[in-house]
GROMACS .gro file of C-alpha atoms in nm:
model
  425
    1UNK     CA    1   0.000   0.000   0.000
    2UNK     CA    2   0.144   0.346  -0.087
    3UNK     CA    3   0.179   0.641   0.190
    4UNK     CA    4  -0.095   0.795   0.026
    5UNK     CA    5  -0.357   0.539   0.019
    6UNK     CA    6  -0.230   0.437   0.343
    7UNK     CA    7  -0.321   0.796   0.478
    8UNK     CA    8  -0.651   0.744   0.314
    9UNK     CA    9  -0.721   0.417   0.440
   10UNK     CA   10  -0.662   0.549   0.782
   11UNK     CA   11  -0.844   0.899   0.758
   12UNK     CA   12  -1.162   0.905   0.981
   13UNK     CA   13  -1.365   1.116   0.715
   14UNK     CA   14  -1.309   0.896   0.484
   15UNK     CA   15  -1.470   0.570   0.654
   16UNK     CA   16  -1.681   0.808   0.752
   17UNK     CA   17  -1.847   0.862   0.389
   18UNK     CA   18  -1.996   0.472   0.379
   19UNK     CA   19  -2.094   0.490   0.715
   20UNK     CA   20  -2.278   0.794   0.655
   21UNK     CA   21  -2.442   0.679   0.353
   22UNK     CA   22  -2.527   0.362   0.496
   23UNK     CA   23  -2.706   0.511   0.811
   24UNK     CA   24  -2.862   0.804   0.609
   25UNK     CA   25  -2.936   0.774   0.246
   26UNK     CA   26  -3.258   0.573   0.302
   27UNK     CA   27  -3.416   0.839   0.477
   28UNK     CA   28  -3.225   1.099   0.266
   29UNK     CA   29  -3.334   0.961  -0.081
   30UNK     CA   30  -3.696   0.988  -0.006
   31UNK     CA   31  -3.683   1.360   0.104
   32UNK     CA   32  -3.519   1.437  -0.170
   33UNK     CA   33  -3.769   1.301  -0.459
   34UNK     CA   34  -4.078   1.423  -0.244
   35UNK     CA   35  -3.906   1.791  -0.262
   36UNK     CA   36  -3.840   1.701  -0.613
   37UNK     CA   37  -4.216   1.609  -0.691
   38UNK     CA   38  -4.366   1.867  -0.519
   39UNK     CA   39  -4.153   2.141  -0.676
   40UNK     CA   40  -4.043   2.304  -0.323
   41UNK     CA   41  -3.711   2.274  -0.179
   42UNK     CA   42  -3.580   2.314   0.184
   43UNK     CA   43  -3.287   2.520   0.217
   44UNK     CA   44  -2.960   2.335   0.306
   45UNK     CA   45  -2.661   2.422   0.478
   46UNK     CA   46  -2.343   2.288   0.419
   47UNK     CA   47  -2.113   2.290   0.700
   48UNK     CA   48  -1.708   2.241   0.792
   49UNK     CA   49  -1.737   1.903   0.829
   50UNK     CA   50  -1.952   1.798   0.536
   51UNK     CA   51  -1.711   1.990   0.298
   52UNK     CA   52  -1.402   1.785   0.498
   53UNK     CA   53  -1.567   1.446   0.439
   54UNK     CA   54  -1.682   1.510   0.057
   55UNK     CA   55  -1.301   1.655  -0.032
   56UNK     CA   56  -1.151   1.358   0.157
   57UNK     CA   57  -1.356   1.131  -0.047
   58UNK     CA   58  -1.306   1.307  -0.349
   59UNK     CA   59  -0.883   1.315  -0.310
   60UNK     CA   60  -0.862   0.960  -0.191
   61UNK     CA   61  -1.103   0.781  -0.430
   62UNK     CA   62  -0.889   0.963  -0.723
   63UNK     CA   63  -1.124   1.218  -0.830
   64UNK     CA   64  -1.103   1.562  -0.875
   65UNK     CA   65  -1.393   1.800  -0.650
   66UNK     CA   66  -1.565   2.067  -0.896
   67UNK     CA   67  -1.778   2.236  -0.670
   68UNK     CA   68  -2.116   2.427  -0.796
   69UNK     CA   69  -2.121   2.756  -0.603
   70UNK     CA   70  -2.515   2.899  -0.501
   71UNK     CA   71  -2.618   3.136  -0.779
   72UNK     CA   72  -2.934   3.215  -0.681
   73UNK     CA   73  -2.838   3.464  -0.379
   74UNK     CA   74  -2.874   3.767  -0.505
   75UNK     CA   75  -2.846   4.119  -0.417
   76UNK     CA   76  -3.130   4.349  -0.490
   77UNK     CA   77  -3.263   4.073  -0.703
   78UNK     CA   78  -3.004   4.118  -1.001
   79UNK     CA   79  -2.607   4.106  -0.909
   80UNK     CA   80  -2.468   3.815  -0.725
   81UNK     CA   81  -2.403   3.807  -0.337
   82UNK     CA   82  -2.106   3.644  -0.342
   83UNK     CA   83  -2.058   3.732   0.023
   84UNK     CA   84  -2.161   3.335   0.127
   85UNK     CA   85  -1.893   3.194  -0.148
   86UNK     CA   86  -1.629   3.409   0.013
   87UNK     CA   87  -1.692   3.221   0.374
   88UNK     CA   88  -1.707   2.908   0.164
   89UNK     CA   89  -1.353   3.006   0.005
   90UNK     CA   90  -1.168   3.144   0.322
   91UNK     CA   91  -1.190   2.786   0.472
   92UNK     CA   92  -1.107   2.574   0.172
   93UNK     CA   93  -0.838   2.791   0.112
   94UNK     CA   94  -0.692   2.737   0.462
   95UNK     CA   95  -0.711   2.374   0.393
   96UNK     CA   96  -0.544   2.369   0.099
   97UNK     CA   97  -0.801   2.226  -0.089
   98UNK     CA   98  -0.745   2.160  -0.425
   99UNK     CA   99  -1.073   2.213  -0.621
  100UNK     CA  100  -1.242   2.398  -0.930
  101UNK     CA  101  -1.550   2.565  -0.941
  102UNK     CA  102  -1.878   2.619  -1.093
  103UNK     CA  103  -2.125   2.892  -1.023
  104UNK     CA  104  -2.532   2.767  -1.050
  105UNK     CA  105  -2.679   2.492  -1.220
  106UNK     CA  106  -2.901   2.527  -1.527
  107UNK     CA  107  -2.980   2.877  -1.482
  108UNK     CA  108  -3.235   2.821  -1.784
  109UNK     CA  109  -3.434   2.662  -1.491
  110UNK     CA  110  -3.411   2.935  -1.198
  111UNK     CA  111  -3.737   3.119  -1.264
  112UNK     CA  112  -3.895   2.773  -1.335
  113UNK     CA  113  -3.754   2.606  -0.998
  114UNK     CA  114  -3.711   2.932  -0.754
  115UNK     CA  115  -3.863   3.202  -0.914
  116UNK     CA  116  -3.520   3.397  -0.966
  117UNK     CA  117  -3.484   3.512  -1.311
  118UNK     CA  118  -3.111   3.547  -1.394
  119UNK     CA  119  -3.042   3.623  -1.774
  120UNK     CA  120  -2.722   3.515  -1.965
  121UNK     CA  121  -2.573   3.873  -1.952
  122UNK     CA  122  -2.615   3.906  -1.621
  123UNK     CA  123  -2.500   3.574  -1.540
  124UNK     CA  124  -2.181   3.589  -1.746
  125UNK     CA  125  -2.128   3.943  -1.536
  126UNK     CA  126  -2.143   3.728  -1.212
  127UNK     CA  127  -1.847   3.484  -1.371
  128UNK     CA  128  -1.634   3.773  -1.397
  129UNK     CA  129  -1.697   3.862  -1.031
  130UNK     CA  130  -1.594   3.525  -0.924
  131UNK     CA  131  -1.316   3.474  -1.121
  132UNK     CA  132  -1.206   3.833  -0.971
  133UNK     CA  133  -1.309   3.670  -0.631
  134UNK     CA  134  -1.078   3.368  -0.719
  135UNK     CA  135  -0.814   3.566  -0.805
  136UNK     CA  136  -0.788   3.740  -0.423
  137UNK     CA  137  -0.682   3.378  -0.304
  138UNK     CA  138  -0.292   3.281  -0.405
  139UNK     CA  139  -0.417   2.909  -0.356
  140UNK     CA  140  -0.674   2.984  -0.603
  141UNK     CA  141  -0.514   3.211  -0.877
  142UNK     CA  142  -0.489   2.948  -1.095
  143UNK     CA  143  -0.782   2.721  -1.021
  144UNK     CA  144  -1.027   2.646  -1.302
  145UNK     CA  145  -1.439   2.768  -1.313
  146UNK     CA  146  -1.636   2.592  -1.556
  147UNK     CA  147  -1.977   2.714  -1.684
  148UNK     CA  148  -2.262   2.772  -1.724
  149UNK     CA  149  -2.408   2.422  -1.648
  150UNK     CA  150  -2.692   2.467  -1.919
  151UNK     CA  151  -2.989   2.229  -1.983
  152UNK     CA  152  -3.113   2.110  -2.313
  153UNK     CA  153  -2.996   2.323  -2.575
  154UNK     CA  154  -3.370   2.380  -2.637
  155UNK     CA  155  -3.455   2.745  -2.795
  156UNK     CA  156  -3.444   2.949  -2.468
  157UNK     CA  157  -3.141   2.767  -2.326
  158UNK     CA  158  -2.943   2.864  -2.691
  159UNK     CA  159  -3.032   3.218  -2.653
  160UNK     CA  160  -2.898   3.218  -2.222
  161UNK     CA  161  -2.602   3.072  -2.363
  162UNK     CA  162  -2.522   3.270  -2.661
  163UNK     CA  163  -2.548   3.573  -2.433
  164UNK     CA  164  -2.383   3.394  -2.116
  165UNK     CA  165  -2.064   3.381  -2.365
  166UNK     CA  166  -2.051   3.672  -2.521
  167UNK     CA  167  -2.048   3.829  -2.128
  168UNK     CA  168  -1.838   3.629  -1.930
  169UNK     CA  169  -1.723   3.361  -2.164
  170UNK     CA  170  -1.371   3.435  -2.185
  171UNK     CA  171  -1.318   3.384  -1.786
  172UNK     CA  172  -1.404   3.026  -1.769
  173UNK     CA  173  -1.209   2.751  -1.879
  174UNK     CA  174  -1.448   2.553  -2.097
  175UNK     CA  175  -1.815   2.543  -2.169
  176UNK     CA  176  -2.035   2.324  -1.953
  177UNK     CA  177  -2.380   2.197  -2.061
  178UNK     CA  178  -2.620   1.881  -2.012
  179UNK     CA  179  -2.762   1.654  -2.215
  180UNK     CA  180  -3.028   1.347  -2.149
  181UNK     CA  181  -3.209   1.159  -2.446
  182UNK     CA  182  -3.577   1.089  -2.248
  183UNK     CA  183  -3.836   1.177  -1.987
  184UNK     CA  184  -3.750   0.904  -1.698
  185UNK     CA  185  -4.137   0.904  -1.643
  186UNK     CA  186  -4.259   0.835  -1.953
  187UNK     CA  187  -3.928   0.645  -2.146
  188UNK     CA  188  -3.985   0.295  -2.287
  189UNK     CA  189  -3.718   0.003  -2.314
  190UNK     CA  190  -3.803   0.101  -2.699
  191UNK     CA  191  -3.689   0.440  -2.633
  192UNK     CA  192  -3.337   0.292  -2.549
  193UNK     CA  193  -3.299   0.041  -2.829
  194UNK     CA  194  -3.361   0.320  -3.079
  195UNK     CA  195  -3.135   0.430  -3.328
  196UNK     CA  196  -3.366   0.787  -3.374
  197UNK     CA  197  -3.374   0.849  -2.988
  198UNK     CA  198  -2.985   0.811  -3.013
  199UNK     CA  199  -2.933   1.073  -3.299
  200UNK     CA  200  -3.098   1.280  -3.112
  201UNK     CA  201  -2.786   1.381  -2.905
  202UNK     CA  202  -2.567   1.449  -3.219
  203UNK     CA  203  -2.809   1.744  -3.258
  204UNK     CA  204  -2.795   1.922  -2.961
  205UNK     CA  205  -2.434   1.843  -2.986
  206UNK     CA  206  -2.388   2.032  -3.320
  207UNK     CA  207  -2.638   2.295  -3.153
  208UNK     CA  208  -2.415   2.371  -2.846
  209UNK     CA  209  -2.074   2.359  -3.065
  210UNK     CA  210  -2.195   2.606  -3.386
  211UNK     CA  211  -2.284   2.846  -3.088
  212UNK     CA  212  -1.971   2.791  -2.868
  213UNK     CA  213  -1.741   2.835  -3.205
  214UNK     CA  214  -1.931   3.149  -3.258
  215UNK     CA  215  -1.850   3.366  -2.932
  216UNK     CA  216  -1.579   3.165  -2.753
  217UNK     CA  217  -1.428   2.943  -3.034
  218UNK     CA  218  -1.101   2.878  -2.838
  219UNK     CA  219  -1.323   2.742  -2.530
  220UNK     CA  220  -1.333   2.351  -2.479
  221UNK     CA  221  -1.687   2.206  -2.455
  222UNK     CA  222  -1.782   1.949  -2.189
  223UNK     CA  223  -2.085   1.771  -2.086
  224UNK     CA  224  -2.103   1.858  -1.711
  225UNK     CA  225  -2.339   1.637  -1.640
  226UNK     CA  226  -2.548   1.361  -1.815
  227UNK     CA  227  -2.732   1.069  -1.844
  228UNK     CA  228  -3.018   0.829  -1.998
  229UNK     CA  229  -3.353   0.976  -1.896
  230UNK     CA  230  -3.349   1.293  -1.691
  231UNK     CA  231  -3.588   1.324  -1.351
  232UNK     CA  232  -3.381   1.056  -1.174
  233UNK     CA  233  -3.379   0.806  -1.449
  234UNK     CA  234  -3.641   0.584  -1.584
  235UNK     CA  235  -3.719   0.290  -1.337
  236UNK     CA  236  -3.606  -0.075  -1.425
  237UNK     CA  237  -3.431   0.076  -1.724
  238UNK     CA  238  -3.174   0.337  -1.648
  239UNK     CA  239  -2.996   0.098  -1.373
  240UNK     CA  240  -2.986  -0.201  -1.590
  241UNK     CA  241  -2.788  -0.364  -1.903
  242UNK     CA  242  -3.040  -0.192  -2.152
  243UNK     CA  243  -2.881   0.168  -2.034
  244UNK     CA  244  -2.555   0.078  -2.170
  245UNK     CA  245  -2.670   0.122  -2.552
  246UNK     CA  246  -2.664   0.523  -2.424
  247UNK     CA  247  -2.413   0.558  -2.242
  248UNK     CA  248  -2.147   0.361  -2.468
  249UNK     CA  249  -2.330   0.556  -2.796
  250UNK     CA  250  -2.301   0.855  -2.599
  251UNK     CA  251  -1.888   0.841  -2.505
  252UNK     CA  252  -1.804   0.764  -2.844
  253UNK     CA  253  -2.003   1.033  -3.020
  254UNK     CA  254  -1.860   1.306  -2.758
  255UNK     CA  255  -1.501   1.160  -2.855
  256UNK     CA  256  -1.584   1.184  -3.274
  257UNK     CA  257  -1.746   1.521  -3.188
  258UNK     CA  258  -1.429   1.675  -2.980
  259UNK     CA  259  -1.629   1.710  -2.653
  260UNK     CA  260  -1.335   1.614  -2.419
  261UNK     CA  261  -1.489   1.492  -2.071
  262UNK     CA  262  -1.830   1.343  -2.020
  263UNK     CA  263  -1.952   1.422  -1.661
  264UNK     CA  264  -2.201   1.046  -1.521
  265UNK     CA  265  -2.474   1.170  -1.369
  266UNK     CA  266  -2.506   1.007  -1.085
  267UNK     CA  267  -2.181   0.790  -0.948
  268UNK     CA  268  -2.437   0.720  -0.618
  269UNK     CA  269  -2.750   0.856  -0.547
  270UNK     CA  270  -3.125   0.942  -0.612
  271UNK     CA  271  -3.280   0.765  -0.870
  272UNK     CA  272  -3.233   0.481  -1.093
  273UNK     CA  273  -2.953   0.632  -1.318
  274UNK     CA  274  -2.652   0.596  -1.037
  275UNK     CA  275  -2.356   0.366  -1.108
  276UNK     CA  276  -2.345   0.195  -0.734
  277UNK     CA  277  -2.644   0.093  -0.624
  278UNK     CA  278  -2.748   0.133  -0.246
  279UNK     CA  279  -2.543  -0.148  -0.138
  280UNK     CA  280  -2.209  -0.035  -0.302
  281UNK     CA  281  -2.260  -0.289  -0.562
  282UNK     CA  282  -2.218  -0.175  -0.908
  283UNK     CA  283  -2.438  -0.144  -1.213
  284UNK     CA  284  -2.412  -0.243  -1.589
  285UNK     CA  285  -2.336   0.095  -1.638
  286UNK     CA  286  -2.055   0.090  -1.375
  287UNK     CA  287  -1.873  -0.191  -1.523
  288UNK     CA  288  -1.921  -0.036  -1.901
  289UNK     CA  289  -1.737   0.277  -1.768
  290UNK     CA  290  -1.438   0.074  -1.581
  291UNK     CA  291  -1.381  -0.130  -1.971
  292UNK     CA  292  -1.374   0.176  -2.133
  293UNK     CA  293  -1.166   0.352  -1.924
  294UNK     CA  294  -0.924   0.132  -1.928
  295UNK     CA  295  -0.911   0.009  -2.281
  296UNK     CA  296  -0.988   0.282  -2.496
  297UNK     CA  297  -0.749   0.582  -2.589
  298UNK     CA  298  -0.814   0.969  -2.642
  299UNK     CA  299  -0.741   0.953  -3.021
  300UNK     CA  300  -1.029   0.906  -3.241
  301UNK     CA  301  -1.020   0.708  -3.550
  302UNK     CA  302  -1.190   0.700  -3.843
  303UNK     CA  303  -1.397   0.379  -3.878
  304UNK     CA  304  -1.662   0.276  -4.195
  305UNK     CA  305  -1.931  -0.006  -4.203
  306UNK     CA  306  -1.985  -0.179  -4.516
  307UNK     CA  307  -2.325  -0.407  -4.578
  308UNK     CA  308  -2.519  -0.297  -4.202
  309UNK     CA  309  -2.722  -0.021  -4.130
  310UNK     CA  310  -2.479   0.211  -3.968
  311UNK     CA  311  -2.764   0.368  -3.735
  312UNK     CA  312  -2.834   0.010  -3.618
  313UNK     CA  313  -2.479  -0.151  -3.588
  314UNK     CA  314  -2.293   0.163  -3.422
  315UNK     CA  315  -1.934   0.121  -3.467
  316UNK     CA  316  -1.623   0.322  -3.309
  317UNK     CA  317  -1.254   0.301  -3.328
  318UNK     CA  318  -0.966   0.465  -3.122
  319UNK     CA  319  -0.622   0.447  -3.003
  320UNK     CA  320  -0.608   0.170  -2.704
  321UNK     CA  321  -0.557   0.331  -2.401
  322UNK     CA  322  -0.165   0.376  -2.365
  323UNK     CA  323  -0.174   0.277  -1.998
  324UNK     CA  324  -0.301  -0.062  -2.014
  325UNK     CA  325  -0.019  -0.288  -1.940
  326UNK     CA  326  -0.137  -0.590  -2.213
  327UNK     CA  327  -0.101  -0.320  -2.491
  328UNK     CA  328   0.096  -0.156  -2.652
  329UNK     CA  329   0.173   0.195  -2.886
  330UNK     CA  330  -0.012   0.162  -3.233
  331UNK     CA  331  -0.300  -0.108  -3.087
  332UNK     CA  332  -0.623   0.003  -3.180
  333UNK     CA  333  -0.988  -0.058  -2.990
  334UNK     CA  334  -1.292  -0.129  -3.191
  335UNK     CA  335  -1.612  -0.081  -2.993
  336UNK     CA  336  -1.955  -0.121  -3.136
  337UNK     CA  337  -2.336  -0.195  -3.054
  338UNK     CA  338  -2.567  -0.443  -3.244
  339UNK     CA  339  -2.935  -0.245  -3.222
  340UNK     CA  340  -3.053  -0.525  -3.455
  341UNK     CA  341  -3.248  -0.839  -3.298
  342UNK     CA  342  -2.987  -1.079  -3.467
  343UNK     CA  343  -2.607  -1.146  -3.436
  344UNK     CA  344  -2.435  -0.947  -3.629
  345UNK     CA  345  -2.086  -1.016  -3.795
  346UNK     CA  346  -1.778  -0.822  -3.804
  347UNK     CA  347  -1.505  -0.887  -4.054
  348UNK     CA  348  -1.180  -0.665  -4.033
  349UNK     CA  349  -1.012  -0.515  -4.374
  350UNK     CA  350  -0.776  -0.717  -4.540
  351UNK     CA  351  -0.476  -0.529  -4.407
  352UNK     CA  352  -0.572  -0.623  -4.030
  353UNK     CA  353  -0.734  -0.999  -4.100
  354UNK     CA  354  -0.354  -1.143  -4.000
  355UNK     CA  355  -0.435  -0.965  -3.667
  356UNK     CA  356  -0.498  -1.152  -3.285
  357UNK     CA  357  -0.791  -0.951  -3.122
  358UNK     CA  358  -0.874  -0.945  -2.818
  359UNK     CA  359  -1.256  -0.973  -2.731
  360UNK     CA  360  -1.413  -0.802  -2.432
  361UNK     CA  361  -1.789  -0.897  -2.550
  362UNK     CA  362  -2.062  -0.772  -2.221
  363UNK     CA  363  -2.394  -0.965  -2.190
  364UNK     CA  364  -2.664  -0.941  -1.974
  365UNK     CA  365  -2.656  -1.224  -1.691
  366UNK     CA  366  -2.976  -1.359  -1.600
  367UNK     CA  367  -3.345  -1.408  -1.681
  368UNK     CA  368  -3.443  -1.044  -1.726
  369UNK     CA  369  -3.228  -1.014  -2.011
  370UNK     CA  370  -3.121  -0.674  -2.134
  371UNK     CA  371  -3.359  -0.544  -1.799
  372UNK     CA  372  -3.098  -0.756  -1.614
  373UNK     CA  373  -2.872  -0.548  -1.313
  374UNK     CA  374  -2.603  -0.813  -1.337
  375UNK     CA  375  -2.364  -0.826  -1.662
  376UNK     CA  376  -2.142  -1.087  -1.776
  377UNK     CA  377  -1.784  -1.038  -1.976
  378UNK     CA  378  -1.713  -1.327  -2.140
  379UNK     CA  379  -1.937  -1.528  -2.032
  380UNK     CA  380  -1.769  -1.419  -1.669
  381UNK     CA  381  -2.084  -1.262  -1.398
  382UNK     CA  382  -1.873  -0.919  -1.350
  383UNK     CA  383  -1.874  -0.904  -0.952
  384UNK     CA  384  -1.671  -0.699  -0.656
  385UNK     CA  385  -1.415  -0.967  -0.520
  386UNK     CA  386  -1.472  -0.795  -0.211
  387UNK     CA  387  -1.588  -0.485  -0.047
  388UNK     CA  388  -1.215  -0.305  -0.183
  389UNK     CA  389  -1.116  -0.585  -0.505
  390UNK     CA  390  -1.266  -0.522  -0.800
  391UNK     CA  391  -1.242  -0.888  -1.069
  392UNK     CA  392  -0.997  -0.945  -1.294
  393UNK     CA  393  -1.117  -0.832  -1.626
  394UNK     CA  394  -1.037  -1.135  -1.849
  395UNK     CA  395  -1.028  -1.065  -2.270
  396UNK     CA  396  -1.102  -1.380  -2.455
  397UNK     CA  397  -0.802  -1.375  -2.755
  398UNK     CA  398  -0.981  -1.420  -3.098
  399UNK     CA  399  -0.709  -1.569  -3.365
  400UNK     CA  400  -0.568  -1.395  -3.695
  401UNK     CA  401  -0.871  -1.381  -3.957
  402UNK     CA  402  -1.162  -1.456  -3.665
  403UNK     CA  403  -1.497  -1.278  -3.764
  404UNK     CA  404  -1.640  -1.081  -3.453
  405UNK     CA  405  -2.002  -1.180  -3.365
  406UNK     CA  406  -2.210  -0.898  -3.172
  407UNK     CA  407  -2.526  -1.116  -3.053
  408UNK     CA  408  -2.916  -0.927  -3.120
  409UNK     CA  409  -2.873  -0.624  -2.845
  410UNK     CA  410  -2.548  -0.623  -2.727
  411UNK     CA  411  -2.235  -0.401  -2.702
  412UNK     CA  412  -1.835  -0.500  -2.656
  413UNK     CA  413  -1.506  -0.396  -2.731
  414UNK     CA  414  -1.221  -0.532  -2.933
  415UNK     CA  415  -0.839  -0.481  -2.906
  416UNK     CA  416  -0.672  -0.566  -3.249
  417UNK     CA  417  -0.335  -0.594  -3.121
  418UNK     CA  418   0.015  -0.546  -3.281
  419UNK     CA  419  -0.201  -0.287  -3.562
  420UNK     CA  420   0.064  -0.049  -3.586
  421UNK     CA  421  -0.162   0.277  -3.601
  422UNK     CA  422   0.063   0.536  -3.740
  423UNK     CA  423  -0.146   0.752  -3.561
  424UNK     CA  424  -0.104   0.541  -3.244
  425UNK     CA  425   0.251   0.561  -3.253
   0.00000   0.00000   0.00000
């Protein structure tokens, strides 16, 4: 065990965070979807302690805290009070805490949700004033703010962000926005095996970027925060295999389309759309992440499909991930999903049939099928070892000249080793 995970191992807060969760959530998870049904919400304070617990959590697990700052306190209804972030930023800056920031969260929602309209001027004014704010803290001189943390680029939402940019673009350090394909009360398991639901996203992505290239065309664009079906998810769909068809679609598009990080909404939480469910056990979606993570790379390929509907058989190549120690510089990873309801084939080009691949093909486990909430690689049920091990994710080596078969509804990846991608290289 290294010092540092050592430290973490041994840090109250952080054994703290499970214990809290365990205790808590139950009640917590209720009071939070009544206040989201009935429209009203309590105010909540966040104190010294809860702020130690989440940042210990957040450094030890290997994540980096972005923390959304309250934009609805206002003074004299228009500029923002900023005197509650300052307390906020005193203390993390005496701690040393190592975070970036956001300011409000879909402000094309306030009047909607709390009856505080803020328009994108005004809003990109109050940017400035934090990033002066920032600036006042050595610790922080540097740190980055990301914004504005838009909805659905829907008509109204274009127009707060058009203006948002032109105002305050140029102090943030890229362009944050959301994105979810359904309604989670009304979505269908047809809505997530369809190839028309999951174009959908390639529009709002075009929206967001012609508008972004137009004020702030230097700015990066990320998805800070997303998911299947928004309202918590859609239950017995969003937390099973069936989701997976999104969420894989949805990380290779934002790769093709230059989008550079894809924020999961929710890693634990309210809902059905969370990776870990209540018991710390994780989800299709969980173990979809993990294989991705780990076996695809940041450069994007170009990849055609010859004799398949490319809407229906969705296909994706990149750069294996660098990191992983089985591979090596100018490997490539292939990963694709069959929407048809038969097995599909896969035959490489000629000049990569001599090729060993390396299959990483996910299934649902069980009789619910794609509505299943366990998943299977290989033919392997993809479980926690124990409560700190996660399993040993096995390939299954295909030999030179082996046609890929994607069964009806499925998604996987393939490594074609030893490709020598000059582009890899």
């Amino acid at each position: 065990m290294s010092p540092c995970s050592e430290a973490c191992a041994l840090r109250p807060a952080f054994a703290a965070v499970e214990k809290l969760l365990l205790a808590q959530w139950p009640n917590q998870e209720k009071l939070i979807l009544a206040e989201h049904n009935r429209k009203k919400h309590k105010n909540t304070t966040i104190t010294r302690n809860t702020l130690d617990i989440l940042y210990s959590f957040a450094n030890c697990s290997g994540f980096h805290l972005v923390f959304g700052l309250n934009a609805l306190l206002r003074k004299d209804g228009l500029q923002w009070d900023s005197s509650n972030a300052r307390t906020l930023l005193d203390y993390c800056a005496s701690r040393r805490y190592n975070i970036s920031w956001e300011l409000g969260n879909e402000p094309n929602s306030f009047r909607k949700k709390s009856g505080v309209y803020i328009d994108g001027f005004q809003l990109g004014q109050d940017f400035i004033h934090l990033r002066q704010l920032l600036s006042n803290y050595t610790f922080y001189w540097n740190t980055k703010l990301y914004g504005p943390d838009v909805g659905q680029p829907r008509k109204h939402t274009q127009r707060l962000l058009r203006s948002f940019l032109k105002s305050g673009g140029k102090v943030i350090d890229a362009v944050t926005w959301h994105h979810y394909y359904v309604n989670g009360r009304s979505a269908t398991r047809k809505d997530f095996l369809s190839p028309e639901v999951l174009d959908t996203f390639v529009t709002a992505v075009q929206e967001v970027l012609e508008i972004v290239h137009g004020t702030v065309p230097d700015k990066k664009v990320w998805l800070g925060e997303t998911s299947s079906a928004y309202g918590g998810g859609a239950p017995r769909l969003s937390n099973t295999y069936v989701a997976g068809f999104m969420w894989l679609d949805k990380l290779g598009l934002s790769a093709r389309k230059g989008i550079d990080v894809v924020m999961r909404q929710v890693f634990f939480g309210a809902g059905t759309y969370h990776l870990v469910d209540a018991n710390f056990e994780p989800l299709p979606d969980y173990w979809l992440s993990l294989l991705y993570k780990k076996l695809v790379g940041t450069k994007v390929l170009q990849v055609g499909l010859a004799g398949a509907d490319e809407r229906k058989l969705r296909v994706y190549l990149h750069c294996t991930n660098a990191l992983h120690p089985k591979y090596r510089e100018g490997d490539v990873t292939l990963f694709a999903l069959n929407l048809y309801n038969v097995t599909q084939h896969l035959q490489l080009p000629n000049y990569l049939s001599s090729k060993h691949v390396d299959q990483y093909l996910l299934l649902p486990h069980g009789k619910e099928n794609i509505l299943s909430r366990s998943i299977e690689l290989n033919g392997r049920v993809l479980r926690m070892v124990d409560d700190k091990t996660l399993p040993e994710l096995t390939e299954k080596p295909l030999g030179p000249g082996s046609i890929l078969g994607l069964p009806a509804f499925s998604y996987g990846f393939y490594v074609i080793k030893n490709a020598k991608a000059i582009a890899c290289i």
